[in-house]
């Protein structure tokens, strides 16, 4: 039914290494970024793997439905990169509902979200010729607002006052930093993966590199300014340092120059940190949007910023050899937000049907509902009586 | 005595990046996959590094003994990949005896196992022209059955009823997931590393990608079905999700198509999970094979499955430009199993000689026999009395 | 103000993948290597990211000041690699003062150290034509002695008898091994990143690979010999296994052969381990140099060894097509040590001015001075009363 295209030589040998970088971002980056919760690490990495493995097959199928040739789908490294991209939307939305959904619910979300993503992307990129090389709009803003709409539908009043397990411990924050650092390092590959080989691709790499560097400094500075006694907050560092990668996505292959890229990164780092500090509590309290990972701050606002920056950059003529216009770019952003909010709301309603093994409120953010978890009780005791094996054995 | 071959341009720039991927699988993948044991993480990563650093030198020497040119051994990126491959067999066998052997015993095993591996590989691939591009047979099945034979020889009746330390804690399972995810992501590079550049190599990448994706879903589904109340078991997820990479190895460069690859992955994921659940306890209780990491389920059965799939695929004419036949493929599998079982048994007997600082039963699965381990006792106390430094200092 | 050079095709597609490897070493390798301290992991990874993100911008600017063209700085993958290199010096020095400095102090150090580094590198490599492809001298020895000079200036008598937090716990040592293994795996890319494409680059990869393999074995053997009852010390394994990568740097692209490379690695592994065991306590007690991570053993002595090996190799004619001589190599080493010690001393004096929020002695090695740290107290209690939610809630 399908066959393979030789895509290796197509892009002077670069594609396979870029593919691996994107793959690492999807499976290690997103997976470990969410391990910050003290009792939800198995689900963060494990369900991330499940959703991505499922989603990439579905995405590969859907994305190539438009290009069927004699009943066969062509598979190449490029289509594998695009499949990984389609799963990224789901993993972003996963962050918004982390800890409050069952694997079955999430598989349903994967199926529906990738479908809506493929329709929107076909309209925006395929029909409107919108330029969005690093997918600030079609992946990041889309995934964030889709997830936030789902989270709104799945609002749990019982968690209004927080939950014992909705927090980190020292080592869970370190595991999350593995995700952060990998996403930070490989984002230049993400934003340049489907750029035209040669100078446009190199431009995408370098713009992203500059945006991330300035964004990281902005996130540290802002975090220190808004926390008491100038301390840094791990949540900001884990997330807001990455907002520059999101926000520069649409413009990555445009000739915005290092200063343009750094400006975008700077603004993204500031608004993302401020969002975590001030906006997220308001969204939860007033709008009933319980956004576990703060995807609105990392992917939502920076994604819109990226879309707006793209409109400005196109209007200023920073993109050559393209049919897009500032109006089309704006239409692309509007389409993306529309599909995300409507698609996410409908998906949330379907996920709300009480037949998908939803965890009760008190078992939220807790791996032990869906995983066999090693008994820490015994471990504590074992290590407290370490060296006293006779006693330990009598107890056991 | 030796000199370097310029292998960089040979495969259109792909080799070095593939080499790094394989390198990551050997040192991070195998190393961290074994950190699941609560008190054996130092040895898992540390002895893994020791054995691999030793083994790759020995493997590089042995594998090139057949190609000596004027008394010189040529070194290229390709021979470094092959050296990494030869250490993989040892690291697989290490999994079977993890926690029950001393570093000296393991260095002896490294020396002997790589020697037997090189002989078998030379016969199977070099003389019989068997096709085994991803080495389902010559690495995975070989390493597993060699290790199981060693484990049988080193049978410890004292561990028949388990051991306090033979289990995981929450964070050790997360460390192990680092290994799992890296192996899962980079397996396409492993199976395609020595494939013919161009379409065969691309085919190997894509077949492995599909097999792993379907295998991961099969492992999650099977794990949920066999555990009570539909829970997932971390042991299954850490291991069985990878069985598709093992099983598709022999056929990776053959034109089996995505559905062929996914079928192989599906079967591998199911038998691997069932093996962990039902077969491993039987092997331990009835045959005296205490397989710490369950390498029989991840490398043994899926490796044989890969060999069988290769026989079928060759019989169906799925491999072009090759001199192999279904009969030769079967001979390759038989040779591999024979060398593994006989070689492993003899190696196990040598390792049994009581002069290699074997740990006593009660000190199995415990880093502190071979490592200076930080005193957790004090840490517990220190953190319980955190902020009360005066008291702490009085105690210390 | 600046524009991009198309550097992708320059080195047959290898540069971007090498750049990513170096990037991983800087952000994951150095960052996690320093997480061994039990209460300083946030700072190790987090401040590492801050300093590197800041330093690479400063380094990119300074290094290209010599090559301004019509008021524009050209940016290429190669200049991004060089920017990463310049941050490496800072991260090495960071290791010497880890736990005893504030972020502000470290940002000042970054600014000054990269400036001095660029001047020294311009003199040594640019003017004297010294060969130092893997930067044993200009990065490793420079970073180490600069950091040691800073540490001497910041000597804290109050820490003479150690500190409760200056040690590891079990899992912090495992996090550190992530850093070690990544550095070990990707060091061949580091040493070959700016080598001439083709055979010299391949030679650098392979020489480094051999040096690291023999160094790892030497480190394990030496650690076992000097510790009581033949145990291994995690500090040695985390660090001394890497000394071979440092020491072979200068000679990496020279035709020293595998045996030359392995000899350098062997010596480096031995002196590094012995340094940790015997020299570091003496430096701290007699000279007032409190070298937290032992950078003198990993980067200092092996860096000098690399410089000396380079002098010998050049004298023996192992480097073709170069204008350097043994005398020039020696001058390069002397210049590097001079700039490092003088620059580090002056920088240390500036960092000593008591206006940079230096942490008091009792708060050294403690993240909670500069970070919001999750309250472990509650976590302990929570997990001790796991399953008893009513009690827990009453307490809270």
Coordinates of N, CA and C in Angstrom, one line a residue, chain A residues 1-9 12-13 16-17 19-21 23-28 32 35 37-43 45-50 52-54 56-57 60 75-77 79-81 83-84 103 107 169-172 175 178 182 186 367-376 378-380 382-386 389 392-393 396, chain B residues 11-14 17-18 21 38-39 163-165 167-175 177-178 180-182 184-189 197-207 209-210 212-217 220-221 227-234 237-238 241 252 254-259 261-262 362-363 366 368 376-377 379-381 384:
Chain A
X1 N 0.8 -1.2 0.0 CA 0.0 0.0 0.0 C 0.9 1.3 0.0
X2 N 2.1 1.1 0.5 CA 2.9 2.3 0.5 C 4.3 2.0 0.2
X3 N 5.1 3.0 -0.2 CA 6.5 2.7 -0.4 C 7.3 3.9 0.0
X4 N 8.6 3.7 -0.1 CA 9.5 4.7 0.5 C 10.1 5.6 -0.6
X5 N 10.3 6.9 -0.3 CA 11.0 7.8 -1.1 C 12.4 7.9 -0.6
X6 N 13.3 8.0 -1.5 CA 14.7 8.2 -1.1 C 14.9 9.7 -0.8
X7 N 14.8 10.1 0.4 CA 14.9 11.5 0.7 C 16.2 11.9 1.3
X8 N 17.1 10.9 1.4 CA 18.4 11.2 2.1 C 19.2 12.2 1.4
X9 N 19.3 12.1 0.1 CA 20.2 13.0 -0.7 C 19.6 14.3 -1.0
X12 N 21.1 17.6 1.1 CA 22.5 17.4 1.4 C 22.9 16.8 2.7
X13 N 22.2 15.7 3.0 CA 22.6 14.8 4.1 C 22.1 15.4 5.5
X16 N 18.4 13.5 8.0 CA 18.4 12.5 9.1 C 18.8 13.0 10.4
X17 N 19.8 13.9 10.4 CA 20.3 14.4 11.7 C 19.3 15.3 12.3
X19 N 16.1 15.2 11.7 CA 15.0 14.3 12.2 C 15.2 13.7 13.6
X20 N 16.5 13.3 13.8 CA 16.8 12.7 15.1 C 16.6 13.8 16.2
X21 N 17.1 15.0 15.9 CA 16.9 16.1 16.9 C 15.4 16.4 17.2
X23 N 13.0 14.2 16.9 CA 12.6 13.0 17.6 C 13.0 13.2 19.1
X24 N 14.2 13.6 19.4 CA 14.6 13.8 20.8 C 13.7 14.8 21.5
X25 N 13.4 15.9 20.8 CA 12.5 16.9 21.4 C 11.1 16.3 21.8
X26 N 10.6 15.5 20.8 CA 9.3 15.0 21.1 C 9.3 14.0 22.3
X27 N 10.2 13.1 22.3 CA 10.2 12.0 23.2 C 10.9 12.3 24.5
X28 N 12.1 12.9 24.5 CA 12.8 13.3 25.7 C 12.3 14.6 26.2
X32 N 10.1 14.6 29.4 CA 10.7 14.9 30.7 C 10.4 16.3 31.2
X35 N 7.8 15.9 33.8 CA 8.1 15.1 35.0 C 8.2 15.9 36.3
X37 N 6.1 17.1 38.2 CA 5.2 16.7 39.3 C 5.7 15.6 40.1
X38 N 5.5 15.6 41.4 CA 6.2 14.7 42.3 C 5.8 13.3 42.1
X39 N 4.5 13.1 41.8 CA 4.0 11.7 41.7 C 3.5 11.4 40.3
X40 N 3.9 12.1 39.3 CA 3.3 11.8 38.0 C 4.4 11.7 36.9
X41 N 5.5 11.3 37.3 CA 6.6 11.1 36.3 C 6.4 9.9 35.4
X42 N 5.9 8.8 35.9 CA 5.7 7.6 35.0 C 4.7 8.0 33.9
X43 N 3.6 8.7 34.2 CA 2.7 9.1 33.2 C 3.3 10.1 32.3
X45 N 6.4 10.7 31.2 CA 7.3 10.1 30.2 C 6.5 9.0 29.5
X46 N 5.8 8.2 30.2 CA 5.2 7.0 29.7 C 4.1 7.2 28.7
X47 N 3.1 8.1 29.2 CA 2.0 8.4 28.3 C 2.4 9.3 27.2
X48 N 3.4 10.1 27.4 CA 4.0 10.9 26.3 C 4.5 10.0 25.2
X49 N 5.1 8.9 25.6 CA 5.6 7.9 24.6 C 4.5 7.2 23.9
X50 N 3.4 6.9 24.7 CA 2.3 6.2 24.1 C 1.6 7.1 23.1
X52 N 2.7 9.8 21.5 CA 3.6 10.1 20.4 C 3.7 8.9 19.4
X53 N 3.8 7.7 20.0 CA 3.9 6.5 19.1 C 2.6 6.3 18.3
X54 N 1.5 6.6 19.0 CA 0.2 6.5 18.3 C 0.0 7.6 17.3
X56 N 2.1 9.6 15.8 CA 2.9 9.7 14.5 C 2.4 8.8 13.4
X57 N 1.8 7.7 13.8 CA 1.2 6.8 12.8 C 0.0 7.5 12.2
X60 N 1.1 10.5 10.1 CA 1.7 10.1 8.8 C 0.6 9.8 7.8
X75 N 6.6 7.5 1.8 CA 7.2 7.8 3.1 C 8.6 8.2 2.9
X76 N 8.9 9.4 3.5 CA 10.3 9.8 3.4 C 10.7 10.4 4.8
X77 N 12.0 10.8 5.0 CA 12.4 11.4 6.2 C 11.5 12.6 6.5
X79 N 8.5 13.2 5.6 CA 7.1 13.0 6.1 C 7.2 12.4 7.6
X80 N 8.3 11.8 7.9 CA 8.5 11.4 9.3 C 8.6 12.6 10.2
X81 N 9.4 13.6 9.7 CA 9.5 14.9 10.5 C 8.1 15.5 10.7
X83 N 5.3 14.0 10.7 CA 4.5 13.2 11.6 C 4.8 13.5 13.0
X84 N 6.1 13.7 13.3 CA 6.6 14.1 14.6 C 5.9 15.5 15.0
X103 N -5.5 7.6 30.2 CA -4.9 7.3 28.9 C -6.0 7.2 27.8
X107 N -5.9 9.2 24.3 CA -5.9 8.6 23.0 C -7.0 9.2 22.1
X169 N 9.0 17.8 43.7 CA 10.1 17.6 44.7 C 11.4 17.9 44.0
X170 N 12.4 17.9 44.9 CA 13.7 18.4 44.4 C 14.2 17.6 43.1
X171 N 14.1 16.3 43.2 CA 14.6 15.5 42.1 C 13.7 15.5 40.9
X172 N 12.4 15.7 41.1 CA 11.5 15.7 40.0 C 11.7 17.0 39.1
X175 N 14.7 16.2 36.9 CA 14.3 15.4 35.7 C 13.7 16.3 34.7
X178 N 16.0 18.0 32.4 CA 16.5 17.3 31.2 C 15.7 17.6 30.0
X182 N 17.1 19.8 26.7 CA 17.0 19.2 25.3 C 16.2 20.0 24.4
X186 N 17.8 21.8 21.0 CA 17.5 21.3 19.7 C 16.4 22.1 19.0
X367 N 0.3 8.8 39.7 CA 0.6 7.7 38.8 C -0.1 6.4 39.2
X368 N -0.3 6.2 40.5 CA -0.7 4.9 41.0 C -2.1 4.5 40.5
X369 N -2.9 5.5 39.9 CA -4.2 5.1 39.4 C -4.0 4.3 38.1
X370 N -3.0 4.6 37.3 CA -2.8 3.9 36.0 C -1.5 3.1 35.9
X371 N -0.7 3.1 36.9 CA 0.6 2.4 36.9 C 0.7 1.6 38.2
X372 N 1.4 0.4 38.0 CA 1.9 -0.3 39.2 C 3.1 0.6 39.7
X373 N 3.0 1.1 40.9 CA 4.1 2.0 41.4 C 4.8 1.3 42.5
X374 N 6.1 1.3 42.5 CA 6.9 0.7 43.6 C 6.5 1.3 44.9
X375 N 6.4 0.5 46.0 CA 5.9 1.0 47.3 C 7.0 1.7 48.0
X376 N 6.9 3.0 48.0 CA 7.9 3.9 48.7 C 8.0 3.6 50.2
X378 N 8.0 0.9 51.9 CA 9.0 -0.1 52.1 C 10.4 0.5 51.9
X379 N 10.5 1.3 50.9 CA 11.8 1.8 50.6 C 12.3 2.7 51.7
X380 N 11.4 3.6 52.2 CA 11.8 4.4 53.3 C 12.3 3.6 54.4
X382 N 13.2 0.5 54.5 CA 14.4 -0.3 54.2 C 15.6 0.6 54.3
X383 N 15.6 1.9 53.9 CA 16.8 2.7 53.9 C 17.0 3.2 55.3
X384 N 15.9 3.4 56.1 CA 16.1 3.8 57.5 C 16.8 2.7 58.3
X385 N 16.5 1.5 57.9 CA 17.1 0.3 58.7 C 18.2 -0.3 57.9
X386 N 18.8 0.4 57.0 CA 19.9 0.0 56.1 C 21.0 -0.6 57.0
X389 N 19.9 -6.0 58.3 CA 19.1 -6.8 57.5 C 18.2 -7.8 58.2
X392 N 15.1 -6.1 59.2 CA 14.3 -5.8 58.0 C 13.6 -7.1 57.5
X393 N 14.3 -8.2 57.6 CA 13.7 -9.4 57.1 C 12.6 -9.9 58.0
X396 N 9.6 -8.0 57.0 CA 9.0 -8.2 55.7 C 8.2 -9.5 55.6
Chain B
X11 N 29.6 7.6 2.8 CA 28.2 7.5 2.9 C 27.5 8.9 3.0
X12 N 27.8 9.7 2.1 CA 27.2 11.0 2.0 C 27.0 11.7 3.3
X13 N 28.0 11.6 4.1 CA 28.0 12.4 5.4 C 27.1 11.9 6.5
X14 N 26.5 10.7 6.2 CA 25.6 10.2 7.2 C 26.2 9.5 8.3
X17 N 27.0 10.9 12.0 CA 25.8 11.1 12.8 C 25.1 9.8 13.3
X18 N 25.2 8.8 12.4 CA 24.6 7.5 12.8 C 25.5 6.9 13.9
X21 N 24.6 8.3 17.2 CA 23.4 7.7 17.7 C 23.6 6.3 18.3
X38 N 16.9 -0.3 42.7 CA 16.9 0.8 43.6 C 18.3 1.1 44.1
X39 N 19.2 0.1 44.3 CA 20.5 0.3 44.8 C 21.6 -0.1 43.9
X163 N 15.1 -10.9 46.6 CA 16.0 -10.2 47.4 C 15.4 -8.8 47.6
X164 N 15.7 -8.3 48.8 CA 15.1 -7.0 49.2 C 15.5 -5.9 48.2
X165 N 16.7 -6.0 47.6 CA 17.1 -4.9 46.7 C 16.7 -5.2 45.3
X167 N 14.4 -4.7 43.2 CA 13.2 -3.9 42.8 C 13.6 -2.5 42.6
X168 N 12.6 -1.7 42.2 CA 12.8 -0.3 41.9 C 12.3 0.6 42.9
X169 N 12.7 1.8 42.9 CA 12.0 2.9 43.6 C 11.5 3.9 42.5
X170 N 10.7 4.8 42.9 CA 10.1 5.7 42.0 C 11.1 6.4 41.0
X171 N 12.1 7.0 41.6 CA 13.1 7.7 40.8 C 14.0 6.8 40.0
X172 N 14.3 5.6 40.5 CA 15.1 4.7 39.7 C 14.4 4.3 38.4
X173 N 13.1 4.2 38.5 CA 12.3 3.8 37.3 C 12.3 5.0 36.3
X174 N 12.4 6.2 36.8 CA 12.5 7.3 35.9 C 13.9 7.4 35.2
X175 N 14.9 7.1 36.0 CA 16.2 7.0 35.3 C 16.2 6.0 34.2
X177 N 13.8 5.1 32.4 CA 13.1 5.6 31.2 C 14.0 6.4 30.3
X178 N 15.0 7.1 30.9 CA 16.0 7.8 30.0 C 16.6 6.8 29.0
X180 N 15.4 3.8 28.1 CA 14.3 3.3 27.2 C 14.1 4.3 26.1
X181 N 13.9 5.5 26.4 CA 13.5 6.5 25.4 C 14.6 6.7 24.4
X182 N 15.9 6.7 24.9 CA 17.0 6.9 23.9 C 17.1 5.7 23.0
X184 N 14.7 3.7 22.1 CA 13.5 3.7 21.2 C 13.8 4.7 20.1
X185 N 14.3 5.9 20.5 CA 14.4 7.0 19.4 C 15.5 6.6 18.4
X186 N 16.6 6.1 18.9 CA 17.7 5.9 18.0 C 17.8 4.5 17.4
X187 N 16.9 3.7 17.7 CA 17.0 2.3 17.1 C 17.0 2.3 15.5
X188 N 16.2 3.3 14.9 CA 16.4 3.3 13.4 C 17.8 3.5 13.0
X189 N 18.6 4.3 13.7 CA 20.0 4.4 13.4 C 20.8 3.1 13.6
X197 N 24.3 2.6 1.8 CA 23.8 4.0 1.7 C 22.7 4.1 0.6
X198 N 21.8 5.0 0.8 CA 20.8 5.3 -0.2 C 19.5 4.6 0.2
X199 N 18.8 4.0 -0.8 CA 17.5 3.5 -0.5 C 17.5 2.4 0.6
X200 N 18.4 1.4 0.5 CA 18.4 0.4 1.6 C 18.5 0.9 3.0
X201 N 19.4 2.0 3.1 CA 19.5 2.6 4.4 C 18.2 3.3 4.9
X202 N 17.7 4.0 3.9 CA 16.4 4.7 4.2 C 15.3 3.7 4.6
X203 N 15.3 2.6 3.8 CA 14.3 1.6 4.1 C 14.5 1.0 5.5
X204 N 15.7 0.8 5.9 CA 16.0 0.3 7.3 C 15.5 1.3 8.3
X205 N 15.7 2.6 8.1 CA 15.3 3.6 9.0 C 13.8 3.5 9.2
X206 N 13.1 3.5 8.1 CA 11.6 3.7 8.1 C 10.9 2.4 8.6
X207 N 11.4 1.2 8.2 CA 10.9 0.0 8.7 C 11.0 -0.1 10.2
X209 N 11.3 2.4 12.3 CA 10.4 3.4 12.9 C 9.0 2.9 13.0
X210 N 8.5 2.2 11.9 CA 7.1 1.7 11.9 C 7.0 0.5 12.9
X212 N 8.7 0.0 15.6 CA 8.8 0.5 17.0 C 7.5 1.1 17.4
X213 N 6.9 1.9 16.5 CA 5.6 2.6 16.8 C 4.5 1.6 17.1
X214 N 4.4 0.5 16.2 CA 3.4 -0.4 16.5 C 3.7 -1.3 17.7
X215 N 5.0 -1.6 17.9 CA 5.4 -2.3 19.1 C 5.0 -1.6 20.4
X216 N 5.3 -0.3 20.4 CA 5.0 0.5 21.6 C 3.5 0.3 22.0
X217 N 2.6 0.5 21.0 CA 1.2 0.4 21.2 C 0.9 -1.0 21.7
X220 N 1.9 -1.4 25.4 CA 1.0 -0.7 26.4 C -0.3 -1.5 26.5
X221 N -0.9 -1.9 25.3 CA -2.1 -2.6 25.4 C -2.0 -4.0 26.1
X227 N -2.2 -6.9 33.5 CA -2.1 -6.5 34.9 C -3.5 -6.3 35.5
X228 N -3.6 -6.4 36.8 CA -5.0 -6.3 37.4 C -5.5 -4.9 37.4
X229 N -6.7 -4.7 37.2 CA -7.4 -3.4 37.0 C -6.8 -2.5 35.9
X230 N -6.3 -3.2 34.9 CA -5.8 -2.5 33.7 C -4.7 -1.5 33.9
X231 N -3.9 -1.7 35.0 CA -2.8 -0.8 35.2 C -1.6 -1.2 34.3
X232 N -0.7 -0.2 34.1 CA 0.5 -0.5 33.3 C 1.6 -0.8 34.2
X233 N 2.5 -1.7 33.7 CA 3.7 -2.1 34.5 C 4.9 -1.5 33.9
X234 N 5.7 -0.7 34.7 CA 6.8 0.0 34.3 C 7.9 -0.9 33.6
X237 N 6.8 -1.4 30.1 CA 7.0 -0.2 29.2 C 8.5 0.0 29.0
X238 N 9.3 -0.2 30.0 CA 10.7 0.1 29.9 C 11.4 -0.9 28.8
X241 N 8.5 -2.1 24.9 CA 8.3 -1.1 23.8 C 9.4 -1.2 22.8
X252 N 15.2 -5.3 8.3 CA 15.1 -3.9 8.2 C 15.3 -3.3 6.8
X254 N 14.9 -4.9 4.0 CA 14.2 -5.7 3.0 C 12.9 -4.9 2.7
X255 N 12.3 -5.2 1.5 CA 11.1 -4.5 1.1 C 9.9 -5.1 1.7
X256 N 9.8 -5.1 3.0 CA 8.6 -5.7 3.7 C 7.5 -4.8 3.8
X257 N 7.7 -3.5 3.5 CA 6.6 -2.5 3.6 C 6.3 -2.1 5.0
X258 N 5.6 -1.0 5.2 CA 5.2 -0.6 6.5 C 4.3 -1.6 7.2
X259 N 3.4 -2.3 6.5 CA 2.6 -3.3 7.2 C 3.3 -4.5 7.6
X261 N 6.5 -4.3 8.5 CA 7.3 -3.9 9.7 C 6.4 -3.7 10.9
X262 N 5.1 -3.2 10.7 CA 4.3 -3.1 11.8 C 3.8 -4.4 12.4
X362 N 23.7 -12.1 50.0 CA 23.0 -11.0 50.6 C 23.5 -9.6 50.1
X363 N 24.7 -9.6 49.5 CA 25.1 -8.3 48.9 C 24.8 -8.2 47.4
X366 N 23.5 -4.7 45.1 CA 23.9 -3.6 46.0 C 25.2 -3.0 45.6
X368 N 27.1 -1.0 47.1 CA 28.1 -0.6 48.1 C 29.2 -1.7 48.2
X376 N 23.3 7.3 52.9 CA 21.9 7.8 52.8 C 21.4 8.1 54.2
X377 N 21.8 7.3 55.2 CA 21.4 7.4 56.6 C 21.5 8.9 57.0
X379 N 21.9 11.5 55.1 CA 21.0 12.4 54.3 C 19.6 12.4 54.8
X380 N 19.1 11.2 55.1 CA 17.7 11.2 55.6 C 17.6 12.1 56.8
X381 N 18.5 11.8 57.7 CA 18.5 12.6 59.0 C 18.7 14.1 58.7
X384 N 15.6 15.5 57.4 CA 14.5 15.6 58.3 C 14.8 16.7 59.3

